Amino acid sequence: MPSIEAPPDWTRVDVAVPRPEIRLPGIRMAGFHQRVPDLVDIAMIAHPSVTLIIDLSDGEGIVYDVDGRRERGSVVVGLLPGRFRVVGRGVGACLQIRLEPAAAAAVFGAAADLGATAVSLADVWSRDAGRAEARLRAAASWDERFAIAAAMLGRRLHARASADPEVIHLWRRMRGLRGRVRVEGLADEVGWSRKRLWSRFRSQLGVSPKRAARLMRFDHAAHLLAAGHAAASVAAESGYVDQSHLHRETRTFAGLTPAAVAAAPWLAIDDVAWPTSLPGRRPWRRSYGDVPRNSSATHSTSAD
């Protein structure tokens, strides 16, 4: 089991989010800037989105460790990353973009396996990856970076066909129900057979409906653990058979125990970076002067 050896000190990290007018449907963005040179070595937690991390660091940059395989620079992380770590040293910055699988299918096209672990952005976008990084590095502010990224993603989003409307509906229904749903019932909602649903969903989003529902349930449980709830109560509230079932699922999706998931440093600032990321959570209400003591946020943080 990978340990969380050097989580970031959030008092040294600025977190920026885009203003509402910059946002795109199915796509969320957050910028991170570490002001003071430091070592960061953390385990990332699986999330029901495809994640694009654009490395804007100076010097050596960020290294990603996926089950022992290392990648440097910008990376696309699939829905099932497994044991995934981020390692960096010095003063760093990155733009993290979360895409609903339907949006990711349009943005990345056939070049990306949405259910995969992680691949270099250069392998997906070729020379466009380097151009995107250069433009984002040259930007004078996070507002400018978000605008550049939105324009870049928007062109790709509208240039390619997305997933079937039925598949998009089913994904969002499962997300709203936090994965606690019978797939057969969802097939009836859109008038598809179970076989057709399974085939179309998997081919377009990279995972089976059952696997997607398990990931969404794990995501809900992970946030409850991070909020300080006991593992036994989290298991019951999230619909697991018992605490050992929860333990097995955290191992499957993150390679960690529930206790390690509870201490995951990225989850500690989710309300700052992704204020409406978890369905059913209360709307974001903090002002700039009311962010948690261990982090700082800039730009608009109003709910969608």
PDB file of C-alpha atoms in Angstrom:
ATOM      1  CA  MET A   1       0.000   0.000   0.000  1.00  0.00           C
ATOM      2  CA  PRO A   2       1.445   3.390  -0.960  1.00  0.00           C
ATOM      3  CA  SER A   3       1.797   5.762   1.961  1.00  0.00           C
ATOM      4  CA  ILE A   4       1.094   9.479   1.888  1.00  0.00           C
ATOM      5  CA  GLU A   5       4.626  10.581   2.718  1.00  0.00           C
ATOM      6  CA  ALA A   6       4.665  14.310   2.010  1.00  0.00           C
ATOM      7  CA  PRO A   7       1.197  15.842   1.571  1.00  0.00           C
ATOM      8  CA  PRO A   8       1.165  19.480   0.500  1.00  0.00           C
ATOM      9  CA  ASP A   9       1.115  22.235   3.089  1.00  0.00           C
ATOM     10  CA  TRP A  10      -2.022  24.067   1.950  1.00  0.00           C
ATOM     11  CA  THR A  11      -0.894  27.293   3.641  1.00  0.00           C
ATOM     12  CA  ARG A  12       1.712  27.453   0.854  1.00  0.00           C
ATOM     13  CA  VAL A  13      -0.694  26.702  -1.999  1.00  0.00           C
ATOM     14  CA  ASP A  14      -3.000  29.088  -3.859  1.00  0.00           C
ATOM     15  CA  VAL A  15      -6.127  27.527  -5.359  1.00  0.00           C
ATOM     16  CA  ALA A  16      -7.929  29.330  -8.178  1.00  0.00           C
ATOM     17  CA  VAL A  17     -11.262  28.509  -9.824  1.00  0.00           C
ATOM     18  CA  PRO A  18     -12.804  30.084 -12.939  1.00  0.00           C
ATOM     19  CA  ARG A  19     -15.538  32.668 -12.925  1.00  0.00           C
ATOM     20  CA  PRO A  20     -18.995  31.341 -13.906  1.00  0.00           C
ATOM     21  CA  GLU A  21     -18.891  32.881 -17.377  1.00  0.00           C
ATOM     22  CA  ILE A  22     -15.768  30.873 -18.256  1.00  0.00           C
ATOM     23  CA  ARG A  23     -17.187  27.474 -17.368  1.00  0.00           C
ATOM     24  CA  LEU A  24     -18.192  24.787 -19.879  1.00  0.00           C
ATOM     25  CA  PRO A  25     -20.906  22.118 -19.486  1.00  0.00           C
ATOM     26  CA  GLY A  26     -19.530  18.887 -18.113  1.00  0.00           C
ATOM     27  CA  ILE A  27     -16.093  20.426 -17.471  1.00  0.00           C
ATOM     28  CA  ARG A  28     -14.635  21.784 -14.219  1.00  0.00           C
ATOM     29  CA  MET A  29     -11.262  23.506 -13.742  1.00  0.00           C
ATOM     30  CA  ALA A  30      -9.021  24.491 -10.850  1.00  0.00           C
ATOM     31  CA  GLY A  31      -5.543  25.970 -10.720  1.00  0.00           C
ATOM     32  CA  PHE A  32      -2.925  25.148  -8.075  1.00  0.00           C
ATOM     33  CA  HIS A  33       0.226  27.144  -7.375  1.00  0.00           C
ATOM     34  CA  GLN A  34       2.745  26.173  -4.701  1.00  0.00           C
ATOM     35  CA  ARG A  35       4.426  29.402  -3.624  1.00  0.00           C
ATOM     36  CA  VAL A  36       7.266  27.978  -1.506  1.00  0.00           C
ATOM     37  CA  PRO A  37       9.747  25.321  -2.714  1.00  0.00           C
ATOM     38  CA  ASP A  38       8.823  21.998  -1.177  1.00  0.00           C
ATOM     39  CA  LEU A  39       8.599  18.257  -1.813  1.00  0.00           C
ATOM     40  CA  VAL A  40       5.153  16.849  -2.556  1.00  0.00           C
ATOM     41  CA  ASP A  41       4.494  13.106  -2.672  1.00  0.00           C
ATOM     42  CA  ILE A  42       0.834  12.185  -2.442  1.00  0.00           C
ATOM     43  CA  ALA A  43      -1.613   9.467  -3.428  1.00  0.00           C
ATOM     44  CA  MET A  44      -4.453  10.667  -5.649  1.00  0.00           C
ATOM     45  CA  ILE A  45      -7.987   9.331  -5.172  1.00  0.00           C
ATOM     46  CA  ALA A  46     -10.155   7.962  -8.004  1.00  0.00           C
ATOM     47  CA  HIS A  47     -12.952  10.320  -9.087  1.00  0.00           C
ATOM     48  CA  PRO A  48     -15.884   9.777 -11.488  1.00  0.00           C
ATOM     49  CA  SER A  49     -14.403  11.996 -14.175  1.00  0.00           C
ATOM     50  CA  VAL A  50     -11.585  11.930 -16.673  1.00  0.00           C
ATOM     51  CA  THR A  51      -8.903  14.261 -15.333  1.00  0.00           C
ATOM     52  CA  LEU A  52      -6.504  16.345 -17.393  1.00  0.00           C
ATOM     53  CA  ILE A  53      -3.544  17.692 -15.417  1.00  0.00           C
ATOM     54  CA  ILE A  54      -1.495  20.278 -17.294  1.00  0.00           C
ATOM     55  CA  ASP A  55       1.938  20.732 -15.748  1.00  0.00           C
ATOM     56  CA  LEU A  56       2.909  24.418 -15.539  1.00  0.00           C
ATOM     57  CA  SER A  57       5.812  23.891 -13.140  1.00  0.00           C
ATOM     58  CA  ASP A  58       9.298  25.317 -13.489  1.00  0.00           C
ATOM     59  CA  GLY A  59      12.351  23.081 -13.475  1.00  0.00           C
ATOM     60  CA  GLU A  60      11.905  19.324 -13.231  1.00  0.00           C
ATOM     61  CA  GLY A  61       8.134  19.444 -13.211  1.00  0.00           C
ATOM     62  CA  ILE A  62       5.697  16.865 -11.891  1.00  0.00           C
ATOM     63  CA  VAL A  63       6.127  13.099 -12.028  1.00  0.00           C
ATOM     64  CA  TYR A  64       3.141  10.737 -12.007  1.00  0.00           C
ATOM     65  CA  ASP A  65       3.533   7.188 -10.741  1.00  0.00           C
ATOM     66  CA  VAL A  66       0.849   4.760 -11.944  1.00  0.00           C
ATOM     67  CA  ASP A  67       1.309   1.295 -10.463  1.00  0.00           C
ATOM     68  CA  GLY A  68       5.079   1.759 -10.690  1.00  0.00           C
ATOM     69  CA  ARG A  69       5.081   3.226 -14.223  1.00  0.00           C
ATOM     70  CA  ARG A  70       6.273   6.848 -14.280  1.00  0.00           C
ATOM     71  CA  GLU A  71       5.189   9.719 -16.559  1.00  0.00           C
ATOM     72  CA  ARG A  72       6.520  13.265 -16.517  1.00  0.00           C
ATOM     73  CA  GLY A  73       4.596  16.362 -17.565  1.00  0.00           C
ATOM     74  CA  SER A  74       0.947  16.786 -18.499  1.00  0.00           C
ATOM     75  CA  VAL A  75      -1.217  13.702 -18.245  1.00  0.00           C
ATOM     76  CA  VAL A  76      -4.745  12.417 -18.922  1.00  0.00           C
ATOM     77  CA  VAL A  77      -6.046  10.263 -16.068  1.00  0.00           C
ATOM     78  CA  GLY A  78      -8.844   7.812 -16.854  1.00  0.00           C
ATOM     79  CA  LEU A  79     -11.775   6.787 -14.709  1.00  0.00           C
ATOM     80  CA  LEU A  80      -9.907   3.851 -13.168  1.00  0.00           C
ATOM     81  CA  PRO A  81      -6.401   5.091 -12.296  1.00  0.00           C
ATOM     82  CA  GLY A  82      -5.653   2.456  -9.644  1.00  0.00           C
ATOM     83  CA  ARG A  83      -2.629   3.329  -7.497  1.00  0.00           C
ATOM     84  CA  PHE A  84      -1.810   6.817  -8.688  1.00  0.00           C
ATOM     85  CA  ARG A  85       0.743   9.156  -7.087  1.00  0.00           C
ATOM     86  CA  VAL A  86       1.953  12.676  -7.792  1.00  0.00           C
ATOM     87  CA  VAL A  87       5.533  13.606  -6.960  1.00  0.00           C
ATOM     88  CA  GLY A  88       7.095  17.033  -7.351  1.00  0.00           C
ATOM     89  CA  ARG A  89       9.795  19.269  -5.906  1.00  0.00           C
ATOM     90  CA  GLY A  90      10.273  23.036  -5.947  1.00  0.00           C
ATOM     91  CA  VAL A  91       7.813  25.782  -6.865  1.00  0.00           C
ATOM     92  CA  GLY A  92       5.087  24.253  -8.982  1.00  0.00           C
ATOM     93  CA  ALA A  93       1.830  25.025 -10.701  1.00  0.00           C
ATOM     94  CA  CYS A  94      -0.717  22.924 -12.521  1.00  0.00           C
ATOM     95  CA  LEU A  95      -4.109  23.300 -14.135  1.00  0.00           C
ATOM     96  CA  GLN A  96      -6.410  20.420 -13.235  1.00  0.00           C
ATOM     97  CA  ILE A  97      -9.455  19.832 -15.437  1.00  0.00           C
ATOM     98  CA  ARG A  98     -12.201  17.332 -14.649  1.00  0.00           C
ATOM     99  CA  LEU A  99     -14.364  16.190 -17.552  1.00  0.00           C
ATOM    100  CA  GLU A 100     -17.541  14.155 -17.427  1.00  0.00           C
ATOM    101  CA  PRO A 101     -16.888  11.069 -19.574  1.00  0.00           C
ATOM    102  CA  ALA A 102     -19.246  12.279 -22.326  1.00  0.00           C
ATOM    103  CA  ALA A 103     -17.335  15.569 -22.542  1.00  0.00           C
ATOM    104  CA  ALA A 104     -14.014  13.706 -22.421  1.00  0.00           C
ATOM    105  CA  ALA A 105     -15.109  11.495 -25.323  1.00  0.00           C
ATOM    106  CA  ALA A 106     -15.632  14.620 -27.433  1.00  0.00           C
ATOM    107  CA  VAL A 107     -12.489  16.442 -26.237  1.00  0.00           C
ATOM    108  CA  PHE A 108     -10.052  13.533 -26.626  1.00  0.00           C
ATOM    109  CA  GLY A 109     -11.740  11.515 -29.355  1.00  0.00           C
ATOM    110  CA  ALA A 110     -10.753   7.967 -30.212  1.00  0.00           C
ATOM    111  CA  ALA A 111      -7.155   8.589 -29.122  1.00  0.00           C
ATOM    112  CA  ALA A 112      -7.968   8.135 -25.433  1.00  0.00           C
ATOM    113  CA  ASP A 113      -9.259   5.139 -23.512  1.00  0.00           C
ATOM    114  CA  LEU A 114     -11.498   6.791 -20.904  1.00  0.00           C
ATOM    115  CA  GLY A 115     -11.336   3.789 -18.625  1.00  0.00           C
ATOM    116  CA  ALA A 116      -7.556   3.556 -18.701  1.00  0.00           C
ATOM    117  CA  THR A 117      -5.123   4.527 -15.957  1.00  0.00           C
ATOM    118  CA  ALA A 118      -3.072   7.468 -17.220  1.00  0.00           C
ATOM    119  CA  VAL A 119      -1.398   8.484 -20.475  1.00  0.00           C
ATOM    120  CA  SER A 120       0.764  11.418 -21.448  1.00  0.00           C
ATOM    121  CA  LEU A 121      -1.180  14.328 -22.959  1.00  0.00           C
ATOM    122  CA  ALA A 122       1.369  14.353 -25.788  1.00  0.00           C
ATOM    123  CA  ASP A 123       0.291  10.812 -26.694  1.00  0.00           C
ATOM    124  CA  VAL A 124      -3.299  12.021 -27.029  1.00  0.00           C
ATOM    125  CA  TRP A 125      -2.906  15.494 -28.558  1.00  0.00           C
ATOM    126  CA  SER A 126       0.508  15.153 -30.210  1.00  0.00           C
ATOM    127  CA  ARG A 127       2.007  18.579 -30.993  1.00  0.00           C
ATOM    128  CA  ASP A 128      -1.125  20.363 -29.790  1.00  0.00           C
ATOM    129  CA  ALA A 129      -0.171  19.360 -26.232  1.00  0.00           C
ATOM    130  CA  GLY A 130       3.062  21.363 -26.355  1.00  0.00           C
ATOM    131  CA  ARG A 131       1.309  24.357 -27.886  1.00  0.00           C
ATOM    132  CA  ALA A 132      -1.356  24.291 -25.182  1.00  0.00           C
ATOM    133  CA  GLU A 133       1.245  24.146 -22.414  1.00  0.00           C
ATOM    134  CA  ALA A 134       3.209  27.032 -23.938  1.00  0.00           C
ATOM    135  CA  ARG A 135       0.146  29.286 -24.170  1.00  0.00           C
ATOM    136  CA  LEU A 136      -0.916  28.498 -20.621  1.00  0.00           C
ATOM    137  CA  ARG A 137       2.568  29.098 -19.230  1.00  0.00           C
ATOM    138  CA  ALA A 138       2.745  32.482 -20.971  1.00  0.00           C
ATOM    139  CA  ALA A 139      -0.593  33.645 -19.519  1.00  0.00           C
ATOM    140  CA  ALA A 140      -0.390  36.498 -17.015  1.00  0.00           C
ATOM    141  CA  SER A 141      -3.147  35.298 -14.643  1.00  0.00           C
ATOM    142  CA  TRP A 142      -5.333  32.330 -13.773  1.00  0.00           C
ATOM    143  CA  ASP A 143      -8.295  34.136 -15.349  1.00  0.00           C
ATOM    144  CA  GLU A 144      -6.386  34.221 -18.628  1.00  0.00           C
ATOM    145  CA  ARG A 145      -5.369  30.587 -18.267  1.00  0.00           C
ATOM    146  CA  PHE A 146      -8.952  29.499 -17.639  1.00  0.00           C
ATOM    147  CA  ALA A 147     -10.143  31.483 -20.679  1.00  0.00           C
ATOM    148  CA  ILE A 148      -7.455  29.881 -22.875  1.00  0.00           C
ATOM    149  CA  ALA A 149      -8.310  26.403 -21.613  1.00  0.00           C
ATOM    150  CA  ALA A 150     -12.052  26.962 -22.065  1.00  0.00           C
ATOM    151  CA  ALA A 151     -11.560  28.122 -25.654  1.00  0.00           C
ATOM    152  CA  MET A 152      -9.250  25.197 -26.391  1.00  0.00           C
ATOM    153  CA  LEU A 153     -11.603  22.620 -24.887  1.00  0.00           C
ATOM    154  CA  GLY A 154     -14.708  24.283 -26.297  1.00  0.00           C
ATOM    155  CA  ARG A 155     -13.447  23.944 -29.876  1.00  0.00           C
ATOM    156  CA  ARG A 156     -12.841  20.240 -29.378  1.00  0.00           C
ATOM    157  CA  LEU A 157     -16.082  19.779 -27.477  1.00  0.00           C
ATOM    158  CA  HIS A 158     -18.151  21.121 -30.369  1.00  0.00           C
ATOM    159  CA  ALA A 159     -16.087  19.583 -33.172  1.00  0.00           C
ATOM    160  CA  ARG A 160     -16.793  15.934 -32.320  1.00  0.00           C
ATOM    161  CA  ALA A 161     -19.874  13.922 -31.535  1.00  0.00           C
ATOM    162  CA  SER A 162     -20.360  13.178 -27.866  1.00  0.00           C
ATOM    163  CA  ALA A 163     -21.942  10.087 -26.347  1.00  0.00           C
ATOM    164  CA  ASP A 164     -25.534   9.093 -27.028  1.00  0.00           C
ATOM    165  CA  PRO A 165     -28.091  11.232 -25.160  1.00  0.00           C
ATOM    166  CA  GLU A 166     -29.321   8.059 -23.466  1.00  0.00           C
ATOM    167  CA  VAL A 167     -25.814   7.249 -22.216  1.00  0.00           C
ATOM    168  CA  ILE A 168     -25.334  10.799 -20.928  1.00  0.00           C
ATOM    169  CA  HIS A 169     -28.701  10.637 -19.149  1.00  0.00           C
ATOM    170  CA  LEU A 170     -27.851   7.329 -17.508  1.00  0.00           C
ATOM    171  CA  TRP A 171     -24.429   8.558 -16.338  1.00  0.00           C
ATOM    172  CA  ARG A 172     -25.950  11.656 -14.737  1.00  0.00           C
ATOM    173  CA  ARG A 173     -28.767   9.634 -13.161  1.00  0.00           C
ATOM    174  CA  MET A 174     -26.245   7.296 -11.577  1.00  0.00           C
ATOM    175  CA  ARG A 175     -24.161  10.285 -10.437  1.00  0.00           C
ATOM    176  CA  GLY A 176     -27.179  11.926  -8.834  1.00  0.00           C
ATOM    177  CA  LEU A 177     -28.037   8.683  -7.038  1.00  0.00           C
ATOM    178  CA  ARG A 178     -24.393   8.261  -5.906  1.00  0.00           C
ATOM    179  CA  GLY A 179     -24.173   4.894  -7.614  1.00  0.00           C
ATOM    180  CA  ARG A 180     -26.941   3.295  -5.563  1.00  0.00           C
ATOM    181  CA  VAL A 181     -29.042   2.128  -8.492  1.00  0.00           C
ATOM    182  CA  ARG A 182     -30.053  -1.008 -10.382  1.00  0.00           C
ATOM    183  CA  VAL A 183     -28.705  -0.854 -13.932  1.00  0.00           C
ATOM    184  CA  GLU A 184     -31.651  -2.864 -15.263  1.00  0.00           C
ATOM    185  CA  GLY A 185     -34.021  -0.169 -14.035  1.00  0.00           C
ATOM    186  CA  LEU A 186     -32.025   2.522 -15.811  1.00  0.00           C
ATOM    187  CA  ALA A 187     -32.198   0.569 -19.074  1.00  0.00           C
ATOM    188  CA  ASP A 188     -35.990   0.627 -18.804  1.00  0.00           C
ATOM    189  CA  GLU A 189     -35.893   4.418 -18.353  1.00  0.00           C
ATOM    190  CA  VAL A 190     -34.466   4.957 -21.831  1.00  0.00           C
ATOM    191  CA  GLY A 191     -36.217   2.034 -23.492  1.00  0.00           C
ATOM    192  CA  TRP A 192     -33.054   0.017 -24.084  1.00  0.00           C
ATOM    193  CA  SER A 193     -32.349  -3.611 -23.396  1.00  0.00           C
ATOM    194  CA  ARG A 194     -29.770  -4.386 -20.730  1.00  0.00           C
ATOM    195  CA  LYS A 195     -27.442  -5.748 -23.430  1.00  0.00           C
ATOM    196  CA  ARG A 196     -27.680  -2.580 -25.533  1.00  0.00           C
ATOM    197  CA  LEU A 197     -27.128  -0.379 -22.497  1.00  0.00           C
ATOM    198  CA  TRP A 198     -24.066  -2.366 -21.450  1.00  0.00           C
ATOM    199  CA  SER A 199     -22.587  -2.285 -24.959  1.00  0.00           C
ATOM    200  CA  ARG A 200     -23.196   1.418 -25.745  1.00  0.00           C
ATOM    201  CA  PHE A 201     -22.207   2.637 -22.283  1.00  0.00           C
ATOM    202  CA  ARG A 202     -18.945   0.722 -22.220  1.00  0.00           C
ATOM    203  CA  SER A 203     -17.934   1.557 -25.796  1.00  0.00           C
ATOM    204  CA  GLN A 204     -18.577   5.284 -25.320  1.00  0.00           C
ATOM    205  CA  LEU A 205     -17.493   5.907 -21.716  1.00  0.00           C
ATOM    206  CA  GLY A 206     -14.815   3.273 -21.272  1.00  0.00           C
ATOM    207  CA  VAL A 207     -16.389   1.459 -18.306  1.00  0.00           C
ATOM    208  CA  SER A 208     -19.396  -0.766 -17.752  1.00  0.00           C
ATOM    209  CA  PRO A 209     -22.479   0.721 -16.057  1.00  0.00           C
ATOM    210  CA  LYS A 210     -21.890  -1.467 -13.007  1.00  0.00           C
ATOM    211  CA  ARG A 211     -18.269  -0.338 -12.689  1.00  0.00           C
ATOM    212  CA  ALA A 212     -19.343   3.293 -13.099  1.00  0.00           C
ATOM    213  CA  ALA A 213     -21.936   2.934 -10.341  1.00  0.00           C
ATOM    214  CA  ARG A 214     -19.316   1.384  -8.030  1.00  0.00           C
ATOM    215  CA  LEU A 215     -16.940   4.285  -8.734  1.00  0.00           C
ATOM    216  CA  MET A 216     -19.639   6.841  -7.909  1.00  0.00           C
ATOM    217  CA  ARG A 217     -20.507   5.061  -4.686  1.00  0.00           C
ATOM    218  CA  PHE A 218     -16.830   4.969  -3.741  1.00  0.00           C
ATOM    219  CA  ASP A 219     -16.499   8.699  -4.461  1.00  0.00           C
ATOM    220  CA  HIS A 220     -19.371   9.467  -2.086  1.00  0.00           C
ATOM    221  CA  ALA A 221     -17.868   7.213   0.582  1.00  0.00           C
ATOM    222  CA  ALA A 222     -14.414   8.802   0.150  1.00  0.00           C
ATOM    223  CA  HIS A 223     -15.793  12.273   0.829  1.00  0.00           C
ATOM    224  CA  LEU A 224     -17.642  11.059   3.901  1.00  0.00           C
ATOM    225  CA  LEU A 225     -14.416   9.500   5.184  1.00  0.00           C
ATOM    226  CA  ALA A 226     -12.544  12.744   4.502  1.00  0.00           C
ATOM    227  CA  ALA A 227     -15.230  14.640   6.432  1.00  0.00           C
ATOM    228  CA  GLY A 228     -14.366  12.593   9.524  1.00  0.00           C
ATOM    229  CA  HIS A 229     -17.162  10.011   9.552  1.00  0.00           C
ATOM    230  CA  ALA A 230     -16.365   6.585  10.971  1.00  0.00           C
ATOM    231  CA  ALA A 231     -15.818   3.812   8.441  1.00  0.00           C
ATOM    232  CA  ALA A 232     -18.715   1.741   9.798  1.00  0.00           C
ATOM    233  CA  SER A 233     -21.219   4.592   9.389  1.00  0.00           C
ATOM    234  CA  VAL A 234     -19.814   5.468   5.946  1.00  0.00           C
ATOM    235  CA  ALA A 235     -20.289   1.868   4.823  1.00  0.00           C
ATOM    236  CA  ALA A 236     -23.905   1.896   5.971  1.00  0.00           C
ATOM    237  CA  GLU A 237     -24.749   5.298   4.470  1.00  0.00           C
ATOM    238  CA  SER A 238     -23.068   4.502   1.152  1.00  0.00           C
ATOM    239  CA  GLY A 239     -24.896   1.228   0.676  1.00  0.00           C
ATOM    240  CA  TYR A 240     -22.077  -1.237   1.323  1.00  0.00           C
ATOM    241  CA  VAL A 241     -22.886  -4.598   2.869  1.00  0.00           C
ATOM    242  CA  ASP A 242     -20.506  -3.969   5.767  1.00  0.00           C
ATOM    243  CA  GLN A 243     -17.234  -2.267   6.680  1.00  0.00           C
ATOM    244  CA  SER A 244     -15.123  -4.991   5.060  1.00  0.00           C
ATOM    245  CA  HIS A 245     -16.990  -4.371   1.785  1.00  0.00           C
ATOM    246  CA  LEU A 246     -16.024  -0.686   2.006  1.00  0.00           C
ATOM    247  CA  HIS A 247     -12.421  -1.713   2.709  1.00  0.00           C
ATOM    248  CA  ARG A 248     -12.320  -3.893  -0.415  1.00  0.00           C
ATOM    249  CA  GLU A 249     -13.712  -1.118  -2.594  1.00  0.00           C
ATOM    250  CA  THR A 250     -11.215   1.481  -1.357  1.00  0.00           C
ATOM    251  CA  ARG A 251      -8.469  -1.017  -2.146  1.00  0.00           C
ATOM    252  CA  THR A 252      -9.915  -1.583  -5.620  1.00  0.00           C
ATOM    253  CA  PHE A 253     -10.314   2.066  -6.599  1.00  0.00           C
ATOM    254  CA  ALA A 254      -7.436   3.717  -4.746  1.00  0.00           C
ATOM    255  CA  GLY A 255      -5.104   0.988  -3.512  1.00  0.00           C
ATOM    256  CA  LEU A 256      -5.588   2.400  -0.009  1.00  0.00           C
ATOM    257  CA  THR A 257      -7.329   1.591   3.259  1.00  0.00           C
ATOM    258  CA  PRO A 258     -10.345   3.686   4.351  1.00  0.00           C
ATOM    259  CA  ALA A 259      -8.109   5.420   6.927  1.00  0.00           C
ATOM    260  CA  ALA A 260      -5.644   6.455   4.207  1.00  0.00           C
ATOM    261  CA  VAL A 261      -8.476   7.680   1.988  1.00  0.00           C
ATOM    262  CA  ALA A 262      -9.767   9.766   4.905  1.00  0.00           C
ATOM    263  CA  ALA A 263      -6.388  11.492   5.125  1.00  0.00           C
ATOM    264  CA  ALA A 264      -6.020  12.073   1.369  1.00  0.00           C
ATOM    265  CA  PRO A 265      -4.771  15.649   0.967  1.00  0.00           C
ATOM    266  CA  TRP A 266      -6.694  16.477  -2.204  1.00  0.00           C
ATOM    267  CA  LEU A 267     -10.024  15.637  -0.578  1.00  0.00           C
ATOM    268  CA  ALA A 268      -9.180  18.086   2.211  1.00  0.00           C
ATOM    269  CA  ILE A 269      -9.671  21.067  -0.113  1.00  0.00           C
ATOM    270  CA  ASP A 270     -12.440  19.779  -2.386  1.00  0.00           C
ATOM    271  CA  ASP A 271     -14.812  22.471  -1.117  1.00  0.00           C
ATOM    272  CA  VAL A 272     -12.339  25.084  -2.335  1.00  0.00           C
ATOM    273  CA  ALA A 273     -11.280  23.608  -5.677  1.00  0.00           C
ATOM    274  CA  TRP A 274     -14.522  21.822  -6.624  1.00  0.00           C
ATOM    275  CA  PRO A 275     -17.300  23.493  -4.599  1.00  0.00           C
ATOM    276  CA  THR A 276     -20.154  21.633  -6.272  1.00  0.00           C
ATOM    277  CA  SER A 277     -18.341  18.423  -7.193  1.00  0.00           C
ATOM    278  CA  LEU A 278     -20.441  16.090  -5.051  1.00  0.00           C
ATOM    279  CA  PRO A 279     -24.196  15.894  -5.738  1.00  0.00           C
ATOM    280  CA  GLY A 280     -26.293  16.646  -2.686  1.00  0.00           C
ATOM    281  CA  ARG A 281     -23.695  18.745  -0.896  1.00  0.00           C
ATOM    282  CA  ARG A 282     -24.702  22.141   0.347  1.00  0.00           C
ATOM    283  CA  PRO A 283     -24.027  25.036  -2.075  1.00  0.00           C
ATOM    284  CA  TRP A 284     -20.774  26.931  -1.791  1.00  0.00           C
ATOM    285  CA  ARG A 285     -21.218  29.956   0.456  1.00  0.00           C
ATOM    286  CA  ARG A 286     -17.723  31.033   1.520  1.00  0.00           C
ATOM    287  CA  SER A 287     -16.305  34.406   0.614  1.00  0.00           C
ATOM    288  CA  TYR A 288     -12.620  34.959  -0.183  1.00  0.00           C
ATOM    289  CA  GLY A 289     -11.932  35.729   3.476  1.00  0.00           C
ATOM    290  CA  ASP A 290     -13.656  32.593   4.735  1.00  0.00           C
ATOM    291  CA  VAL A 291     -11.686  29.764   3.146  1.00  0.00           C
ATOM    292  CA  PRO A 292     -10.274  27.001   5.377  1.00  0.00           C
ATOM    293  CA  ARG A 293      -7.216  27.976   7.394  1.00  0.00           C
ATOM    294  CA  ASN A 294      -5.003  25.541   5.505  1.00  0.00           C
ATOM    295  CA  SER A 295      -5.587  26.911   2.010  1.00  0.00           C
ATOM    296  CA  SER A 296      -6.210  30.054   0.037  1.00  0.00           C
ATOM    297  CA  ALA A 297      -8.546  30.530  -2.909  1.00  0.00           C
ATOM    298  CA  THR A 298      -8.823  33.129  -5.627  1.00  0.00           C
ATOM    299  CA  HIS A 299     -11.426  34.080  -8.234  1.00  0.00           C
ATOM    300  CA  SER A 300     -15.143  33.397  -8.187  1.00  0.00           C
ATOM    301  CA  THR A 301     -16.335  30.401  -6.167  1.00  0.00           C
ATOM    302  CA  SER A 302     -20.084  30.753  -6.593  1.00  0.00           C
ATOM    303  CA  ALA A 303     -22.042  27.590  -7.331  1.00  0.00           C
ATOM    304  CA  ASP A 304     -23.134  26.783 -10.876  1.00  0.00           C
TER     305      ASP A 304
END
